[in-house]
Short mmCIF file of C-alpha atoms and ligand atoms in Angstrom, two decimals:
data_model
loop_
_atom_site.label_atom_id
_atom_site.label_comp_id
_atom_site.label_asym_id
_atom_site.label_seq_id
_atom_site.Cartn_x
_atom_site.Cartn_y
_atom_site.Cartn_z
CA UNK Z 1 59.10 134.46 126.40
CA UNK Z 2 55.70 135.24 124.88
CA UNK Z 3 52.70 136.56 126.84
CA UNK Z 4 49.59 137.42 124.90
CA UNK Z 5 46.19 138.58 126.14
CA UNK Z 6 43.08 139.18 124.10
CA UNK Z 7 44.91 139.53 120.79
CA UNK Z 8 42.50 140.21 117.93
CA UNK Z 9 42.65 141.16 114.29
CA UNK Z 10 39.82 142.18 112.02
CA UNK Z 11 40.23 142.59 108.26
CA UNK Z 12 37.13 144.63 107.54
CA UNK Z 13 34.34 142.23 108.37
CA UNK Z 14 36.57 139.18 108.70
CA UNK Z 15 37.59 138.42 112.28
CA UNK Z 16 40.79 136.52 111.57
CA UNK Z 17 41.92 136.31 115.20
CA UNK Z 18 39.47 136.64 118.09
CA UNK Z 19 40.88 137.18 121.54
CA UNK Z 20 43.88 134.85 121.65
CA UNK Z 21 45.61 134.33 125.02
CA UNK Z 22 48.85 132.40 125.13
CA UNK Z 23 52.05 132.01 127.12
CA UNK Z 24 55.29 130.43 125.99
CA UNK Z 25 58.27 129.90 128.32
CA UNK Z 26 61.93 130.09 127.39
CA UNK Z 27 63.31 126.99 125.67
CA UNK Z 28 59.95 125.52 124.67
CA UNK Z 29 59.08 124.23 121.22
CA UNK Z 30 55.42 125.13 120.83
CA UNK Z 31 53.25 124.01 117.94
CA UNK Z 32 50.43 126.24 116.70
CA UNK Z 33 48.08 123.91 114.94
CA UNK Z 34 44.98 124.64 112.91
CA UNK Z 35 43.26 124.24 109.55
CA UNK Z 36 43.54 126.66 106.61
CA UNK Z 37 42.32 130.12 107.53
CA UNK Z 38 42.32 129.45 111.29
CA UNK Z 39 44.38 132.59 111.95
CA UNK Z 40 47.87 131.14 112.48
CA UNK Z 41 49.72 133.39 110.05
CA UNK Z 42 47.77 136.44 111.17
CA UNK Z 43 48.73 135.76 114.79
CA UNK Z 44 52.40 135.30 113.87
CA UNK Z 45 52.46 138.46 111.80
CA UNK Z 46 51.08 140.41 114.73
CA UNK Z 47 53.59 138.94 117.18
CA UNK Z 48 56.46 139.76 114.82
CA UNK Z 49 55.41 143.44 114.44
CA UNK Z 50 54.42 143.04 110.79
CA UNK Z 51 50.72 143.59 111.34
CA UNK Z 52 49.01 145.95 113.74
CA UNK Z 53 46.58 144.12 116.06
CA UNK Z 54 43.03 145.45 116.29
CA UNK Z 55 43.14 144.95 120.06
CA UNK Z 56 44.95 143.07 122.78
CA UNK Z 57 48.27 143.17 124.59
CA UNK Z 58 51.47 141.23 124.10
CA UNK Z 59 55.00 140.95 125.41
CA UNK Z 60 57.37 139.21 123.03
CA UNK Z 61 60.94 138.32 124.06
CA UNK Z 62 60.62 140.70 127.00
CA UNK Z 63 59.52 143.72 124.96
CA UNK Z 64 56.08 145.24 124.73
CA UNK Z 65 54.74 144.75 121.23
CA UNK Z 66 53.18 148.21 121.06
CA UNK Z 67 55.65 150.28 123.05
CA UNK Z 68 58.87 148.73 121.74
CA UNK Z 69 58.42 147.03 118.36
CA UNK Z 70 62.08 147.70 117.50
CA UNK Z 71 63.12 145.81 120.65
CA UNK Z 72 60.96 142.88 119.59
CA UNK Z 73 62.54 142.91 116.13
CA UNK Z 74 66.03 142.83 117.61
CA UNK Z 75 65.29 139.73 119.68
CA UNK Z 76 63.22 137.54 117.39
CA UNK Z 77 63.60 135.66 114.15
CA UNK Z 78 60.72 135.17 111.75
CA UNK Z 79 60.40 132.77 108.86
CA UNK Z 80 57.26 133.37 106.83
CA UNK Z 81 54.94 130.81 105.29
CA UNK Z 82 55.93 131.60 101.70
CA UNK Z 83 59.39 132.44 100.46
CA UNK Z 84 61.95 134.74 102.10
CA UNK Z 85 64.17 135.30 99.04
CA UNK Z 86 63.24 136.26 95.53
CA UNK Z 87 63.89 133.34 93.15
CA UNK Z 88 66.82 134.86 91.28
CA UNK Z 89 68.70 136.47 94.15
CA UNK Z 90 72.05 135.08 95.26
CA UNK Z 91 71.69 133.19 98.53
CA UNK Z 92 74.96 134.31 100.15
CA UNK Z 93 74.40 137.96 99.32
CA UNK Z 94 70.87 137.94 100.70
CA UNK Z 95 71.93 136.26 103.92
CA UNK Z 96 74.78 138.71 104.42
CA UNK Z 97 72.43 141.63 103.88
CA UNK Z 98 70.03 140.18 106.40
CA UNK Z 99 72.83 139.73 108.94
CA UNK Z 100 74.01 143.32 108.41
CA UNK Z 101 70.49 144.64 108.95
CA UNK Z 102 70.36 142.60 112.13
CA UNK Z 103 73.36 144.58 113.31
CA UNK Z 104 76.35 142.35 112.54
CA UNK Z 105 79.55 143.89 111.16
CA UNK Z 106 80.75 143.01 107.69
CA UNK Z 107 83.26 140.27 108.52
CA UNK Z 108 81.12 139.05 111.37
CA UNK Z 109 78.19 138.74 108.95
CA UNK Z 110 80.25 136.78 106.44
CA UNK Z 111 81.51 134.37 109.09
CA UNK Z 112 78.08 133.93 110.57
CA UNK Z 113 76.53 133.11 107.18
CA UNK Z 114 79.17 130.42 106.55
CA UNK Z 115 78.71 128.99 110.03
CA UNK Z 116 74.93 128.88 109.78
CA UNK Z 117 74.94 127.36 106.29
CA UNK Z 118 77.21 124.62 107.62
CA UNK Z 119 74.94 124.07 110.60
CA UNK Z 120 71.98 123.63 108.24
CA UNK Z 121 73.90 121.30 105.88
CA UNK Z 122 73.95 123.97 103.17
CA UNK Z 123 77.69 124.51 102.78
CA UNK Z 124 78.66 125.61 99.29
CA UNK Z 125 75.34 126.99 98.15
CA UNK Z 126 76.16 130.69 98.73
CA UNK Z 127 76.51 131.42 95.01
CA UNK Z 128 73.32 129.65 94.06
CA UNK Z 129 69.88 131.15 93.48
CA UNK Z 130 66.74 129.77 95.14
CA UNK Z 131 65.34 128.49 91.81
CA UNK Z 132 68.28 126.12 91.56
CA UNK Z 133 67.75 124.60 95.02
CA UNK Z 134 65.63 121.64 96.09
CA UNK Z 135 62.51 122.33 98.15
CA UNK Z 136 64.20 121.21 101.34
CA UNK Z 137 67.34 123.26 100.72
CA UNK Z 138 65.28 126.31 99.85
CA UNK Z 139 63.26 126.03 103.01
CA UNK Z 140 66.43 125.70 105.10
CA UNK Z 141 67.77 128.86 103.46
CA UNK Z 142 64.51 130.57 104.44
CA UNK Z 143 65.04 129.37 107.99
CA UNK Z 144 68.61 130.66 107.96
CA UNK Z 145 67.35 134.21 107.30
CA UNK Z 146 65.64 134.12 110.68
CA UNK Z 147 68.58 132.76 112.68
CA UNK Z 148 71.52 134.95 111.64
CA UNK Z 149 71.47 137.11 114.75
CA UNK Z 150 70.98 134.14 117.10
CA UNK Z 151 67.58 135.24 118.33
CA UNK Z 152 66.32 133.86 121.63
CA UNK Z 153 62.93 133.26 120.02
CA UNK Z 154 62.11 132.21 116.50
CA UNK Z 155 58.73 132.05 114.75
CA UNK Z 156 58.46 129.50 111.95
CA UNK Z 157 55.31 129.62 109.82
CA UNK Z 158 54.78 126.16 108.34
CA UNK Z 159 58.47 125.27 108.10
CA UNK Z 160 57.78 121.88 106.51
CA UNK Z 161 54.75 122.38 104.29
CA UNK Z 162 55.41 121.05 100.81
CA UNK Z 163 58.42 118.97 101.84
CA UNK Z 164 58.64 115.22 101.36
CA UNK Z 165 58.59 113.07 104.52
CA UNK Z 166 62.35 112.68 104.58
CA UNK Z 167 63.09 116.41 104.29
CA UNK Z 168 60.45 117.00 106.90
CA UNK Z 169 62.09 114.64 109.38
CA UNK Z 170 65.40 116.28 108.56
CA UNK Z 171 63.89 119.69 109.33
CA UNK Z 172 62.65 118.40 112.69
CA UNK Z 173 66.21 117.42 113.55
CA UNK Z 174 67.39 120.91 112.72
CA UNK Z 175 64.72 122.49 114.87
CA UNK Z 176 65.51 120.19 117.80
CA UNK Z 177 69.19 121.01 117.45
CA UNK Z 178 68.45 124.75 117.62
CA UNK Z 179 66.98 124.24 121.04
CA UNK Z 180 69.65 121.82 122.24
CA UNK Z 181 72.61 123.87 121.11
CA UNK Z 182 71.35 127.40 121.56
CA UNK Z 183 68.47 127.10 124.00
CA UNK Z 184 66.26 128.76 121.42
CA UNK Z 185 62.52 129.06 121.95
CA UNK Z 186 60.62 127.93 118.86
CA UNK Z 187 57.03 128.85 118.02
CA UNK Z 188 55.96 127.07 114.85
CA UNK Z 189 52.74 126.57 112.94
CA UNK Z 190 51.84 123.37 111.21
CA UNK Z 191 49.08 121.43 109.52
CA UNK Z 192 50.72 118.15 110.30
CA UNK Z 193 49.48 116.56 113.46
CA UNK Z 194 52.27 114.02 113.53
CA UNK Z 195 54.71 116.91 113.31
CA UNK Z 196 53.23 118.53 116.39
CA UNK Z 197 53.27 115.16 118.10
CA UNK Z 198 56.88 114.37 117.24
CA UNK Z 199 58.46 117.78 117.63
CA UNK Z 200 56.55 119.96 120.05
CA UNK Z 201 56.62 120.10 123.84
CA UNK Z 202 53.26 121.76 123.78
CA UNK Z 203 50.49 122.26 121.25
CA UNK Z 204 47.95 125.06 120.88
CA UNK Z 205 45.05 124.29 118.60
CA UNK Z 206 43.45 127.29 116.89
CA UNK Z 207 40.23 127.24 114.95
CA UNK Z 208 38.25 130.17 113.55
CA UNK Z 209 40.58 132.62 115.27
CA UNK Z 210 40.22 131.13 118.77
CA UNK Z 211 42.45 128.79 120.71
CA UNK Z 212 40.21 125.80 121.33
CA UNK Z 213 42.56 123.66 123.40
CA UNK Z 214 46.17 123.40 124.48
CA UNK Z 215 48.57 121.15 126.35
CA UNK Z 216 51.33 118.63 125.79
CA UNK Z 217 50.50 116.10 123.08
CA UNK Z 218 50.10 113.49 125.83
CA UNK Z 219 47.77 115.65 127.94
CA UNK Z 220 45.61 116.43 124.94
CA UNK Z 221 45.29 112.78 124.02
CA UNK Z 222 44.30 111.68 127.50
CA UNK Z 223 42.04 114.68 128.13
CA UNK Z 224 40.03 113.99 124.98
CA UNK Z 225 40.37 110.24 125.25
CA UNK Z 226 41.97 110.14 121.82
CA UNK Z 227 44.67 107.94 120.35
CA UNK Z 228 46.22 110.57 118.12
CA UNK Z 229 46.22 114.34 117.85
CA UNK Z 230 44.00 113.90 114.79
CA UNK Z 231 41.36 112.46 117.07
CA UNK Z 232 41.87 115.37 119.48
CA UNK Z 233 41.22 117.82 116.69
CA UNK Z 234 38.12 115.92 115.65
CA UNK Z 235 36.89 115.77 119.25
CA UNK Z 236 37.40 119.50 119.83
CA UNK Z 237 36.11 120.91 116.56
CA UNK Z 238 33.93 118.15 115.21
CA UNK Z 239 35.87 118.34 111.95
CA UNK Z 240 38.80 116.63 110.32
CA UNK Z 241 41.97 118.62 109.96
CA UNK Z 242 43.05 118.61 106.33
CA UNK Z 243 46.38 116.96 106.20
CA UNK Z 244 47.62 116.85 102.66
CA UNK Z 245 50.18 119.48 101.75
CA UNK Z 246 48.74 122.41 99.85
CA UNK Z 247 50.08 124.33 96.91
CA UNK Z 248 52.40 126.98 98.25
CA UNK Z 249 51.75 130.46 96.90
CA UNK Z 250 55.35 131.35 96.39
CA UNK Z 251 56.93 128.19 95.08
CA UNK X 1 74.42 153.51 107.85
CA UNK X 2 71.70 150.93 107.27
CA UNK X 3 70.64 153.01 104.29
CA UNK X 4 74.08 152.65 102.72
CA UNK X 5 74.21 148.91 103.42
CA UNK X 6 70.95 148.56 101.52
CA UNK X 7 72.01 150.90 98.71
CA UNK X 8 75.24 148.94 98.21
CA UNK X 9 73.29 145.71 98.15
CA UNK X 10 70.77 146.95 95.58
CA UNK X 11 73.47 148.48 93.40
CA UNK X 12 75.33 145.18 93.43
CA UNK X 13 72.12 143.49 92.35
CA UNK X 14 71.49 146.03 89.58
CA UNK X 15 74.99 145.71 88.17
CA UNK X 16 74.85 141.96 88.51
CA UNK X 17 72.43 141.96 85.59
CA UNK X 18 73.61 144.96 83.61
CA UNK X 19 70.37 145.10 81.69
CA UNK X 20 68.91 146.73 84.80
CA UNK X 21 70.94 149.86 84.12
CA UNK X 22 70.00 150.04 80.45
CA UNK X 23 66.32 149.46 81.14
CA UNK X 24 64.59 152.83 81.47
CA UNK X 25 67.22 154.62 79.39
CA UNK X 26 66.15 152.93 76.17
CA UNK X 27 63.17 155.16 75.41
CA UNK X 28 64.92 158.51 75.96
CA UNK X 29 67.88 157.26 73.92
CA UNK X 30 65.55 156.31 71.08
CA UNK X 31 63.97 159.76 71.19
CA UNK X 32 67.39 161.30 71.11
CA UNK X 33 68.54 159.31 68.11
CA UNK X 34 65.32 159.12 66.07
CA UNK X 35 63.52 162.34 67.06
CA UNK X 36 66.44 164.60 68.02
CA UNK X 37 67.76 165.24 64.49
CA UNK X 38 64.23 166.18 63.42
CA UNK X 39 63.75 168.51 66.37
CA UNK X 40 67.14 170.11 65.75
CA UNK X 41 66.08 171.12 62.22
CA UNK X 42 62.52 172.12 63.14
CA UNK X 43 63.49 175.64 64.12
CA UNK X 44 61.91 175.20 67.58
CA UNK X 45 65.18 174.77 69.36
CA UNK X 46 68.42 172.87 69.34
CA UNK X 47 69.84 169.95 71.33
CA UNK X 48 70.12 172.21 74.40
CA UNK X 49 66.35 172.41 74.45
CA UNK X 50 65.60 168.78 73.70
CA UNK X 51 68.10 166.97 75.94
CA UNK X 52 66.80 168.50 79.22
CA UNK X 53 63.36 167.22 78.23
CA UNK X 54 64.74 163.77 77.55
CA UNK X 55 66.45 163.80 80.95
CA UNK X 56 63.10 164.36 82.64
CA UNK X 57 61.61 161.64 80.47
CA UNK X 58 64.41 159.42 81.70
CA UNK X 59 63.55 160.33 85.30
CA UNK X 60 59.91 159.38 84.80
CA UNK X 61 60.72 156.15 82.99
CA UNK X 62 63.51 155.03 85.28
CA UNK X 63 62.85 156.28 88.82
CA UNK X 64 59.12 156.67 88.23
CA UNK X 65 58.73 152.97 87.56
CA UNK X 66 61.11 151.92 90.34
CA UNK X 67 58.16 150.53 92.29
CA UNK X 68 58.21 147.43 90.10
CA UNK X 69 61.12 146.19 92.21
CA UNK X 70 59.19 146.33 95.44
CA UNK X 71 56.19 144.56 93.93
CA UNK X 72 58.37 141.48 93.52
CA UNK X 73 59.99 141.92 96.92
CA UNK X 74 56.54 142.00 98.45
CA UNK X 75 55.38 138.95 96.57
CA UNK X 76 58.42 136.87 97.54
CA UNK X 77 58.40 137.83 101.21
CA UNK X 78 61.60 139.86 100.91
CA UNK X 79 59.97 143.05 102.12
CA UNK X 80 58.61 141.38 105.26
CA UNK X 81 62.01 139.84 105.84
CA UNK X 82 63.55 143.32 105.86
CA UNK X 83 60.73 144.81 107.90
CA UNK X 84 61.18 142.29 110.68
CA UNK X 85 64.76 143.53 111.29
CA UNK X 86 65.45 146.54 113.53
CA UNK X 87 66.42 148.62 110.44
CA UNK X 88 64.72 152.03 110.48
CA UNK X 89 61.75 152.39 108.18
CA UNK X 90 63.27 155.52 106.64
CA UNK X 91 66.40 153.49 105.81
CA UNK X 92 64.36 150.74 104.20
CA UNK X 93 62.93 153.37 101.84
CA UNK X 94 66.03 155.52 101.34
CA UNK X 95 68.26 152.50 100.71
CA UNK X 96 66.24 151.77 97.60
CA UNK X 97 65.71 155.39 96.60
CA UNK X 98 69.42 156.19 96.69
CA UNK X 99 70.11 153.19 94.49
CA UNK X 100 67.56 154.51 91.99
CA UNK X 101 69.18 157.95 92.10
CA UNK X 102 72.62 156.47 91.39
CA UNK X 103 71.27 154.38 88.53
CA UNK X 104 69.48 157.41 87.12
CA UNK X 105 72.65 159.49 87.28
CA UNK X 106 74.58 156.84 85.36
CA UNK X 107 71.83 156.68 82.75
CA UNK X 108 71.73 160.48 82.54
CA UNK X 109 75.47 160.68 81.95
CA UNK X 110 75.17 158.09 79.17
CA UNK X 111 72.32 160.05 77.61
CA UNK X 112 74.31 163.28 77.86
CA UNK X 113 77.29 161.63 76.17
CA UNK X 114 75.04 160.44 73.38
CA UNK X 115 73.57 163.94 73.09
CA UNK X 116 77.03 165.40 72.96
CA UNK X 117 77.90 163.12 70.07
CA UNK X 118 74.88 164.49 68.19
CA UNK X 119 75.68 168.12 68.85
CA UNK X 120 74.62 169.12 72.36
CA UNK X 121 76.82 171.91 73.73
CA UNK X 122 76.23 173.11 77.27
CA UNK X 123 78.49 174.60 79.95
CA UNK X 124 79.91 172.05 82.41
CA UNK X 125 78.55 173.92 85.44
CA UNK X 126 75.08 173.96 83.91
CA UNK X 127 75.24 170.24 83.24
CA UNK X 128 76.39 169.47 86.79
CA UNK X 129 73.66 171.61 88.33
CA UNK X 130 71.16 169.97 85.96
CA UNK X 131 72.27 166.55 87.22
CA UNK X 132 71.67 167.71 90.78
CA UNK X 133 68.10 168.60 89.90
CA UNK X 134 67.79 165.20 88.26
CA UNK X 135 68.94 163.52 91.47
CA UNK X 136 66.26 165.31 93.46
CA UNK X 137 63.72 164.36 90.83
CA UNK X 138 64.81 160.72 91.04
CA UNK X 139 64.44 160.74 94.84
CA UNK X 140 60.92 162.14 94.55
CA UNK X 141 59.76 159.86 91.79
CA UNK X 142 61.23 156.71 93.28
CA UNK X 143 59.68 157.44 96.70
CA UNK X 144 56.28 158.04 95.15
CA UNK X 145 56.65 154.97 92.99
CA UNK X 146 57.36 152.76 96.02
CA UNK X 147 54.49 154.31 97.94
CA UNK X 148 52.16 153.62 95.00
CA UNK X 149 53.47 150.06 94.63
CA UNK X 150 52.69 149.33 98.28
CA UNK X 151 49.23 150.84 98.09
CA UNK X 152 47.95 149.82 94.65
CA UNK X 153 46.94 146.22 94.02
CA UNK X 154 49.96 144.38 92.62
CA UNK X 155 48.49 143.57 89.23
CA UNK X 156 47.36 147.17 88.73
CA UNK X 157 50.66 148.89 89.51
CA UNK X 158 52.25 148.39 86.09
CA UNK X 159 49.28 149.50 83.96
CA UNK X 160 48.43 152.44 86.22
CA UNK X 161 51.93 153.90 86.52
CA UNK X 162 52.83 153.45 82.89
CA UNK X 163 49.58 155.24 81.98
CA UNK X 164 50.08 158.07 84.48
CA UNK X 165 53.60 158.68 83.22
CA UNK X 166 52.39 159.59 79.70
CA UNK X 167 50.31 162.72 80.48
CA UNK X 168 52.88 163.86 83.04
CA UNK X 169 55.56 163.59 80.40
CA UNK X 170 53.56 165.35 77.66
CA UNK X 171 52.50 168.13 80.05
CA UNK X 172 56.08 168.73 81.15
CA UNK X 173 56.94 170.07 77.71
CA UNK X 174 59.76 167.59 77.48
CA UNK X 175 59.45 167.13 73.72
CA UNK X 176 58.30 170.58 72.65
CA UNK X 177 58.47 173.69 74.86
CA UNK X 178 55.15 174.64 76.44
CA UNK X 179 55.60 178.18 75.11
CA UNK X 180 54.20 176.74 71.86
CA UNK X 181 51.09 175.37 73.58
CA UNK X 182 47.59 176.86 73.39
CA UNK X 183 46.60 178.71 76.54
CA UNK X 184 44.56 175.92 78.18
CA UNK X 185 47.35 173.39 77.71
CA UNK X 186 49.92 175.87 78.97
CA UNK X 187 47.84 176.46 82.12
CA UNK X 188 47.25 172.77 82.65
CA UNK X 189 50.95 172.05 82.41
CA UNK X 190 51.67 174.57 85.14
CA UNK X 191 49.92 172.24 87.57
CA UNK X 192 52.44 169.48 86.97
CA UNK X 193 55.80 169.78 88.73
CA UNK X 194 57.87 168.37 85.89
CA UNK X 195 57.37 171.39 83.65
CA UNK X 196 59.32 173.49 86.12
CA UNK X 197 62.11 170.95 86.25
CA UNK X 198 62.38 170.78 82.45
CA UNK X 199 62.51 174.57 82.17
CA UNK X 200 65.07 174.85 84.95
CA UNK X 201 67.39 172.31 83.29
CA UNK X 202 66.97 174.17 79.97
CA UNK X 203 67.94 177.38 81.74
CA UNK X 204 70.99 175.71 83.28
CA UNK X 205 72.05 174.24 79.93
CA UNK X 206 71.76 177.72 78.44
CA UNK X 207 74.04 179.06 81.17
CA UNK X 208 71.46 181.42 82.70
CA UNK X 209 71.93 180.28 86.28
CA UNK X 210 70.16 183.11 88.07
CA UNK X 211 67.00 183.11 85.96
CA UNK X 212 63.45 182.73 87.23
CA UNK X 213 62.89 179.27 85.64
CA UNK X 214 66.00 177.93 87.38
CA UNK X 215 64.87 179.33 90.71
CA UNK X 216 61.36 177.93 90.31
CA UNK X 217 62.59 174.58 89.14
CA UNK X 218 64.89 174.29 92.14
CA UNK X 219 62.15 175.22 94.60
CA UNK X 220 59.66 172.81 93.04
CA UNK X 221 62.22 169.98 93.01
CA UNK X 222 63.11 170.50 96.65
CA UNK X 223 59.52 170.70 97.86
CA UNK X 224 58.59 167.68 95.77
CA UNK X 225 61.52 165.66 97.16
CA UNK X 226 60.71 166.43 100.79
CA UNK X 227 56.99 165.77 100.32
CA UNK X 228 57.56 162.53 98.40
CA UNK X 229 59.98 161.06 100.92
CA UNK X 230 57.54 161.97 103.70
CA UNK X 231 54.73 160.17 101.87
CA UNK X 232 56.99 157.18 101.19
CA UNK X 233 58.07 156.81 104.81
CA UNK X 234 54.51 157.18 106.05
CA UNK X 235 53.41 154.33 103.86
CA UNK X 236 56.39 152.17 104.83
CA UNK X 237 55.46 152.78 108.45
CA UNK X 238 51.72 152.44 108.22
CA UNK X 239 52.11 148.86 107.02
CA UNK X 240 53.60 148.14 110.42
CA UNK X 241 52.49 147.25 113.87
N1 ATP A 301 45.34 140.77 104.43
C1 ATP A 301 44.15 140.16 104.64
N2 ATP A 301 43.00 140.75 104.27
C2 ATP A 301 41.81 140.16 104.49
N3 ATP A 301 41.66 138.96 105.07
C3 ATP A 301 42.76 138.32 105.47
C4 ATP A 301 44.07 138.88 105.26
N4 ATP A 301 44.98 138.01 105.76
C5 ATP A 301 44.27 136.97 106.24
N5 ATP A 301 42.94 137.14 106.06
C6 ATP A 301 41.88 136.21 106.48
O1 ATP A 301 42.07 135.91 107.85
C7 ATP A 301 41.79 134.55 108.10
C8 ATP A 301 42.98 133.89 108.75
O2 ATP A 301 44.03 133.79 107.81
P1 ATP A 301 45.47 133.24 108.18
O3 ATP A 301 46.32 133.45 107.00
O4 ATP A 301 45.91 133.81 109.46
O5 ATP A 301 45.18 131.68 108.36
P2 ATP A 301 46.18 130.49 108.58
O6 ATP A 301 45.75 129.79 109.79
O7 ATP A 301 47.58 130.96 108.51
O8 ATP A 301 45.85 129.58 107.31
P3 ATP A 301 46.82 128.69 106.40
O9 ATP A 301 46.93 127.39 107.12
O10 ATP A 301 46.05 128.54 105.14
O11 ATP A 301 48.09 129.39 106.23
C9 ATP A 301 41.37 133.94 106.76
O12 ATP A 301 39.98 133.94 106.71
C10 ATP A 301 41.95 134.89 105.75
O13 ATP A 301 41.19 134.90 104.58
MG1 MG A 302 49.16 130.61 107.30
#
């Protein structure tokens, strides 16, 4: 589903991503784990055609990132780290617009929005604005923007940052259900080691723009003789991974 | 098609809070009400001379500052959300620009009605052709405004554009015809496109459709529109992979 070789991005002097290789198969839930500034968002923005890589090659959802960015866009969903809607927009209208831009007809778009809102336990919020929603509801609306066209592959950048433990567990259920019901491949970033442990089939740990280790949570623990993924991170990088939720720029 | 989906969406949003339509038309309307009567008695010209100037002022204030909208869209991730869909980059720009043109036309009609109440008299054909020039002007200014908003640092966009608008407006001869200007100012104003638009609309309002100012104004508006949209699309694209 995703094949990446030597992907790099420089912002002037800053090497945000340095030669990332990764492969993700269909139907996997893969966690992309790393501390602040490790290069997670930069990698996701490159794989979703939003940012031009400095070098490297990638096939995403069967389309070459450089030769066919429009093909990639048709087949993927992307939910960014910050917000997806401006605070005073009307949720239903924004979702319908997004569905139309993804190629759905007018009635089809309306039906799909209702269906998806129900699936995400958001029925009845179409006339609301994001400012009036709880953090968990708002984040699920963000996620909805990436799922309207039933993509085979969805990228979620920190889907649970800033949520309380209960909303976070609730979000995990939603993500699991996406795979169970629709066979969706999910590539998500997170700061929470227990999230990667609980939700992901496989974990890639990135630090300073490089993937430092990868495997199933179980493999990583036994390989590094660690009890938890926290210990794995410590063993690989020699540092603790900050765990407390950070201020979100767009909240 | 995608363009129209976006335009409809943005228009719905604009009319949802009706203030959006009024915003931008306030300044020209104030000039019309508080400066117009003075101008009319100054001996320089009548309402037919002033109102075309105020229309161009409206264009600069309304379409010229359209980029504000995209600054917020960028900050709240809305722009990335649109850019990650297969929608064409030209549509993403034109969808907004057409909305701005429609809003400007509505504002222009309101301003014309107000002018009419004060004593503006112009032939209908001239007014319609003048509105066509205004539409082209709106397309140009909105495209450039979006391009600037994507390129200039967010916090600088508002101060820079609202400062740039002032000399462009004064040099267009919107308030007083440039024929009154000293030579250096007259020459300087010939380097700004808006002077030609103001003079063309004045010509149209006077009913002299085949005059040189009308021809020049039309040519300048067309060239400006094509160039501005090209710049806008380039910048929408260059942000991409
Ligand atoms: N537009 C940009 N211009 C310059 N530097 C950038 C830009 N975007 C990211 N960077 C830098 O690239 C590095 C990687 O940033 P990135 O946002 O990918 O990290 P991240 O792993 O997503 O971090 P976080 O967990 O805080 O979201 C950082 O050093 C960051 O400052
Ligand atoms: Mg990030």
